[in-house]
Amino acid sequence: PSASGKGVTSRRLAQMLGLLTVDTGAMYRTLAWHCLRMKVDVNDDKKVAALCRKWKTSLVVADGHVRLLVDGYYPATEIRTSEASAAVAHVAQIRAVRDWMKAKQRECIQFGSLVMEGRDIGSNIFPETDYKFFLDASPEVRKFRRERDGVKEDVHARDKRDSQRAHSPLMPSLGAMIIDNSHQVVQETCDIMLEELNVRRKANRLAPLKPVA
Ligand code: DC
């Protein structure tokens, strides 16, 4: 869910292991921002789907992250505005958009091993992986984190929309380790994740991963 720490935790874990990260929320936000600037109503599923079919995108690696560019541009700050945040849950519930994102997100493996972060990665994008985690925190802690970050947004409303949508709703996927990090610092969560990763790798007869940073 929102403010569960998934972004900061996945970035730290990837840094520890020398892997790339993929922030899939940023991909949905980029489409929401593109709709806003192209004056496409985000509540009009057909128009959003049509825009998504024809926008000019590319995947690139920059600073350890896989990024989705639109017209060669990564809208880093624009996708974090309150307008983009309000628009994103609408575009994210459209079936055609989710299908497009799924194909794009699966293409990311062309860059090698990844820490991919998002609400449906274990359940829908890479259901075949054994290495899944579902991060959560109490509603009070999540509200506190959002306010501390200066974000004024009805996070509860967005989580509700994300959880109740018909296509790939937010939920822990089968086989995911569920971690409540309400009272953990990021490094503690990453250490728990690395330990679990290595338990699962051992079960798959793979060598343990060692931190590089
Ligand atoms: O993680 P975030 O707040 O940047 O995500 C923005 C929105 O995108 C969120 O409201 C739900 C949607 N999203 C999704 O539906 N599936 C994903 N894999 C990632 C994000």
Short mmCIF file of C-alpha atoms and ligand atoms in Angstrom, two decimals:
data_model
loop_
_atom_site.label_atom_id
_atom_site.label_comp_id
_atom_site.label_asym_id
_atom_site.label_seq_id
_atom_site.Cartn_x
_atom_site.Cartn_y
_atom_site.Cartn_z
CA PRO A 1 0.00 0.00 0.00
CA SER A 2 0.86 3.71 -0.11
CA ALA A 3 3.54 4.73 2.40
CA SER A 4 4.38 1.10 3.18
CA GLY A 5 8.02 1.94 2.51
CA LYS A 6 8.17 -0.12 -0.67
CA GLY A 7 10.07 2.52 -2.67
CA VAL A 8 12.82 3.29 -0.21
CA THR A 9 13.15 -0.36 0.83
CA SER A 10 13.42 -1.68 -2.71
CA ARG A 11 16.00 0.98 -3.59
CA ARG A 12 18.10 0.12 -0.53
CA LEU A 13 17.82 -3.63 -1.14
CA ALA A 14 18.83 -3.21 -4.78
CA GLN A 15 21.79 -1.04 -3.75
CA MET A 16 22.86 -3.66 -1.17
CA LEU A 17 22.77 -6.40 -3.79
CA GLY A 18 24.02 -4.39 -6.78
CA LEU A 19 20.77 -4.86 -8.69
CA LEU A 20 18.61 -2.49 -10.73
CA THR A 21 15.25 -1.23 -9.43
CA VAL A 22 12.01 -0.73 -11.28
CA ASP A 23 9.44 1.63 -9.76
CA THR A 24 6.29 0.50 -11.56
CA GLY A 25 4.17 3.16 -9.83
CA ALA A 26 6.29 5.73 -11.70
CA MET A 27 5.25 4.06 -14.96
CA TYR A 28 1.55 4.45 -14.12
CA ARG A 29 2.19 7.99 -12.90
CA THR A 30 3.92 8.81 -16.19
CA LEU A 31 0.84 7.75 -18.12
CA ALA A 32 -1.39 9.79 -15.77
CA TRP A 33 0.84 12.84 -16.31
CA HIS A 34 0.84 12.26 -20.08
CA CYS A 35 -3.00 12.18 -20.03
CA LEU A 36 -3.09 15.46 -18.10
CA ARG A 37 -0.76 17.25 -20.50
CA MET A 38 -2.52 15.82 -23.57
CA LYS A 39 -5.85 16.92 -22.04
CA VAL A 40 -7.24 13.39 -22.01
CA ASP A 41 -9.88 12.82 -19.30
CA VAL A 42 -8.49 10.12 -16.97
CA ASN A 43 -12.05 8.95 -16.27
CA ASP A 44 -12.58 8.15 -19.94
CA ASP A 45 -11.25 4.58 -20.16
CA LYS A 46 -11.45 4.38 -23.94
CA LYS A 47 -9.53 7.61 -24.53
CA VAL A 48 -6.85 6.69 -21.98
CA ALA A 49 -6.48 3.23 -23.54
CA ALA A 50 -6.18 4.80 -27.01
CA LEU A 51 -3.49 7.21 -25.79
CA CYS A 52 -1.63 4.34 -24.11
CA ARG A 53 -1.65 2.37 -27.37
CA LYS A 54 0.09 5.14 -29.28
CA TRP A 55 2.37 7.03 -26.87
CA LYS A 56 6.07 7.00 -27.77
CA THR A 57 7.96 5.33 -24.95
CA SER A 58 11.30 3.67 -24.33
CA LEU A 59 12.93 1.82 -21.43
CA VAL A 60 16.39 2.96 -20.35
CA VAL A 61 18.73 2.35 -17.42
CA ALA A 62 19.91 5.42 -15.49
CA ASP A 63 21.59 5.57 -12.04
CA GLY A 64 20.67 1.99 -11.19
CA HIS A 65 17.00 2.39 -12.14
CA VAL A 66 15.01 1.23 -15.14
CA ARG A 67 13.01 4.22 -16.36
CA LEU A 68 10.12 4.59 -18.75
CA LEU A 69 10.67 7.61 -20.97
CA VAL A 70 7.92 9.32 -22.93
CA ASP A 71 9.06 11.22 -26.02
CA GLY A 72 12.59 10.63 -24.69
CA TYR A 73 11.83 12.38 -21.37
CA TYR A 74 11.55 11.15 -17.77
CA PRO A 75 9.10 13.42 -15.88
CA ALA A 76 10.71 12.86 -12.44
CA THR A 77 9.08 15.76 -10.60
CA GLU A 78 5.92 16.13 -12.68
CA ILE A 79 4.69 12.64 -11.77
CA ARG A 80 4.78 13.45 -8.02
CA THR A 81 2.36 16.40 -8.09
CA SER A 82 -1.00 16.13 -6.34
CA GLU A 83 -2.73 16.28 -9.76
CA ALA A 84 -0.76 13.27 -11.02
CA SER A 85 -1.36 11.42 -7.72
CA ALA A 86 -5.09 12.04 -7.95
CA ALA A 87 -5.20 10.92 -11.60
CA VAL A 88 -3.08 7.79 -11.34
CA ALA A 89 -5.49 5.41 -9.58
CA HIS A 90 -8.01 6.09 -12.39
CA VAL A 91 -5.66 5.14 -15.20
CA ALA A 92 -4.31 2.19 -13.18
CA GLN A 93 -7.70 0.45 -13.08
CA ILE A 94 -8.10 0.31 -16.87
CA ARG A 95 -7.65 -3.19 -18.25
CA ALA A 96 -5.90 -2.14 -21.47
CA VAL A 97 -3.48 0.02 -19.48
CA ARG A 98 -2.63 -2.85 -17.12
CA ASP A 99 -2.04 -5.19 -20.06
CA TRP A 100 0.27 -2.62 -21.67
CA MET A 101 2.15 -2.11 -18.37
CA LYS A 102 2.48 -5.85 -17.83
CA ALA A 103 4.18 -6.35 -21.18
CA LYS A 104 6.47 -3.35 -20.59
CA GLN A 105 7.37 -4.43 -17.06
CA ARG A 106 8.20 -7.95 -18.21
CA GLU A 107 10.45 -6.42 -20.89
CA CYS A 108 12.58 -5.02 -18.05
CA ILE A 109 14.29 -8.39 -17.56
CA GLN A 110 16.31 -7.57 -20.69
CA PHE A 111 18.47 -5.49 -18.29
CA GLY A 112 19.22 -8.39 -15.89
CA SER A 113 18.19 -9.15 -12.32
CA LEU A 114 15.83 -6.59 -10.82
CA VAL A 115 14.14 -5.49 -7.65
CA MET A 116 10.72 -4.62 -9.03
CA GLU A 117 8.34 -2.68 -6.84
CA GLY A 118 4.58 -2.34 -7.25
CA ARG A 119 1.22 -3.56 -6.12
CA ASP A 120 0.79 -6.53 -8.46
CA ILE A 121 4.32 -7.69 -9.24
CA GLY A 122 4.16 -11.00 -7.37
CA SER A 123 0.54 -11.69 -8.27
CA ASN A 124 0.45 -10.62 -11.90
CA ILE A 125 3.70 -9.43 -13.48
CA PHE A 126 6.17 -12.10 -12.35
CA PRO A 127 3.96 -14.69 -10.60
CA GLU A 128 6.62 -17.30 -11.39
CA THR A 129 9.28 -15.80 -9.12
CA ASP A 130 9.91 -17.35 -5.70
CA TYR A 131 11.24 -14.07 -4.32
CA LYS A 132 8.19 -12.06 -3.29
CA PHE A 133 7.58 -9.65 -0.42
CA PHE A 134 4.50 -7.71 0.66
CA LEU A 135 5.35 -4.66 2.75
CA ASP A 136 2.78 -3.08 5.01
CA ALA A 137 2.56 -0.73 7.98
CA SER A 138 -0.25 0.32 10.29
CA PRO A 139 -2.64 3.02 9.00
CA GLU A 140 -1.38 5.42 11.70
CA VAL A 141 2.26 4.95 10.69
CA ARG A 142 1.46 5.30 6.99
CA LYS A 143 -0.49 8.50 7.64
CA PHE A 144 2.41 9.85 9.71
CA ARG A 145 4.93 9.04 6.93
CA ARG A 146 2.85 10.79 4.27
CA GLU A 147 2.45 13.90 6.43
CA ARG A 148 6.16 13.90 7.30
CA ASP A 149 6.92 13.79 3.56
CA GLY A 150 4.64 16.80 3.07
CA VAL A 151 2.19 14.91 0.87
CA LYS A 152 -1.37 16.13 1.18
CA GLU A 153 -3.43 13.37 -0.27
CA ASP A 154 -6.25 11.06 0.71
CA VAL A 155 -4.06 7.96 0.82
CA HIS A 156 -6.88 5.91 2.29
CA ALA A 157 -9.13 6.69 -0.71
CA ARG A 158 -6.38 5.72 -3.16
CA ASP A 159 -5.62 2.47 -1.34
CA LYS A 160 -9.32 1.65 -1.33
CA ARG A 161 -9.57 2.26 -5.09
CA ASP A 162 -6.41 0.19 -5.66
CA SER A 163 -7.69 -2.68 -3.47
CA GLN A 164 -11.18 -2.83 -4.87
CA ARG A 165 -10.49 -2.54 -8.59
CA ALA A 166 -11.42 -5.50 -10.77
CA HIS A 167 -8.05 -5.91 -12.50
CA SER A 168 -4.97 -6.89 -10.46
CA PRO A 169 -6.07 -5.39 -7.14
CA LEU A 170 -3.59 -4.59 -4.40
CA MET A 171 -3.18 -7.75 -2.29
CA PRO A 172 -0.43 -10.02 -0.99
CA SER A 173 0.39 -12.63 -3.60
CA LEU A 174 0.65 -16.34 -3.00
CA GLY A 175 4.02 -17.19 -1.51
CA ALA A 176 4.91 -13.61 -0.55
CA MET A 177 6.57 -12.98 2.78
CA ILE A 178 4.45 -10.34 4.53
CA ILE A 179 6.45 -7.76 6.47
CA ASP A 180 4.90 -5.14 8.73
CA ASN A 181 7.62 -2.51 8.95
CA SER A 182 5.71 -0.06 11.19
CA HIS A 183 8.46 -0.24 13.80
CA GLN A 184 11.49 -1.02 11.63
CA VAL A 185 14.10 1.18 10.02
CA VAL A 186 14.75 0.52 6.31
CA GLN A 187 17.95 -1.43 6.92
CA GLU A 188 16.20 -3.82 9.33
CA THR A 189 13.57 -4.60 6.70
CA CYS A 190 16.26 -5.14 4.06
CA ASP A 191 18.18 -7.48 6.36
CA ILE A 192 15.03 -9.56 6.93
CA MET A 193 14.41 -9.63 3.17
CA LEU A 194 17.96 -10.72 2.38
CA GLU A 195 17.80 -13.49 4.96
CA GLU A 196 14.52 -14.74 3.49
CA LEU A 197 15.86 -14.45 -0.07
CA ASN A 198 18.74 -16.69 0.88
CA VAL A 199 16.46 -19.24 2.59
CA ARG A 200 14.47 -19.42 -0.64
CA ARG A 201 17.58 -19.53 -2.81
CA LYS A 202 18.93 -22.41 -0.72
CA ALA A 203 15.66 -24.30 -1.30
CA ASN A 204 16.27 -23.73 -5.02
CA ARG A 205 19.90 -24.92 -4.65
CA LEU A 206 21.26 -21.46 -5.48
CA ALA A 207 24.25 -19.79 -3.85
CA PRO A 208 23.44 -17.14 -1.24
CA LEU A 209 23.42 -13.48 -2.25
CA LYS A 210 26.00 -11.36 -0.45
CA PRO A 211 25.67 -7.63 0.17
CA VAL A 212 27.99 -5.53 -1.98
CA ALA A 213 27.10 -2.21 -0.28
O1 DC B 1 3.56 3.43 -5.77
P1 DC B 1 2.92 4.70 -6.27
O2 DC B 1 2.17 5.47 -5.22
O3 DC B 1 3.88 5.56 -7.03
O4 DC B 1 1.82 4.17 -7.32
C1 DC B 1 0.99 5.07 -8.01
C2 DC B 1 -0.32 4.42 -8.40
O5 DC B 1 -0.11 3.47 -9.44
C3 DC B 1 -1.08 3.70 -7.31
O6 DC B 1 -2.22 4.44 -6.90
C4 DC B 1 -1.57 2.42 -7.92
C5 DC B 1 -0.88 2.31 -9.23
N1 DC B 1 -0.02 1.14 -9.36
C6 DC B 1 -0.60 -0.05 -9.70
O7 DC B 1 -1.81 -0.12 -9.82
N2 DC B 1 0.19 -1.14 -9.91
C7 DC B 1 1.51 -1.07 -9.77
N3 DC B 1 2.26 -2.15 -10.02
C8 DC B 1 2.13 0.13 -9.38
C9 DC B 1 1.32 1.23 -9.17
#
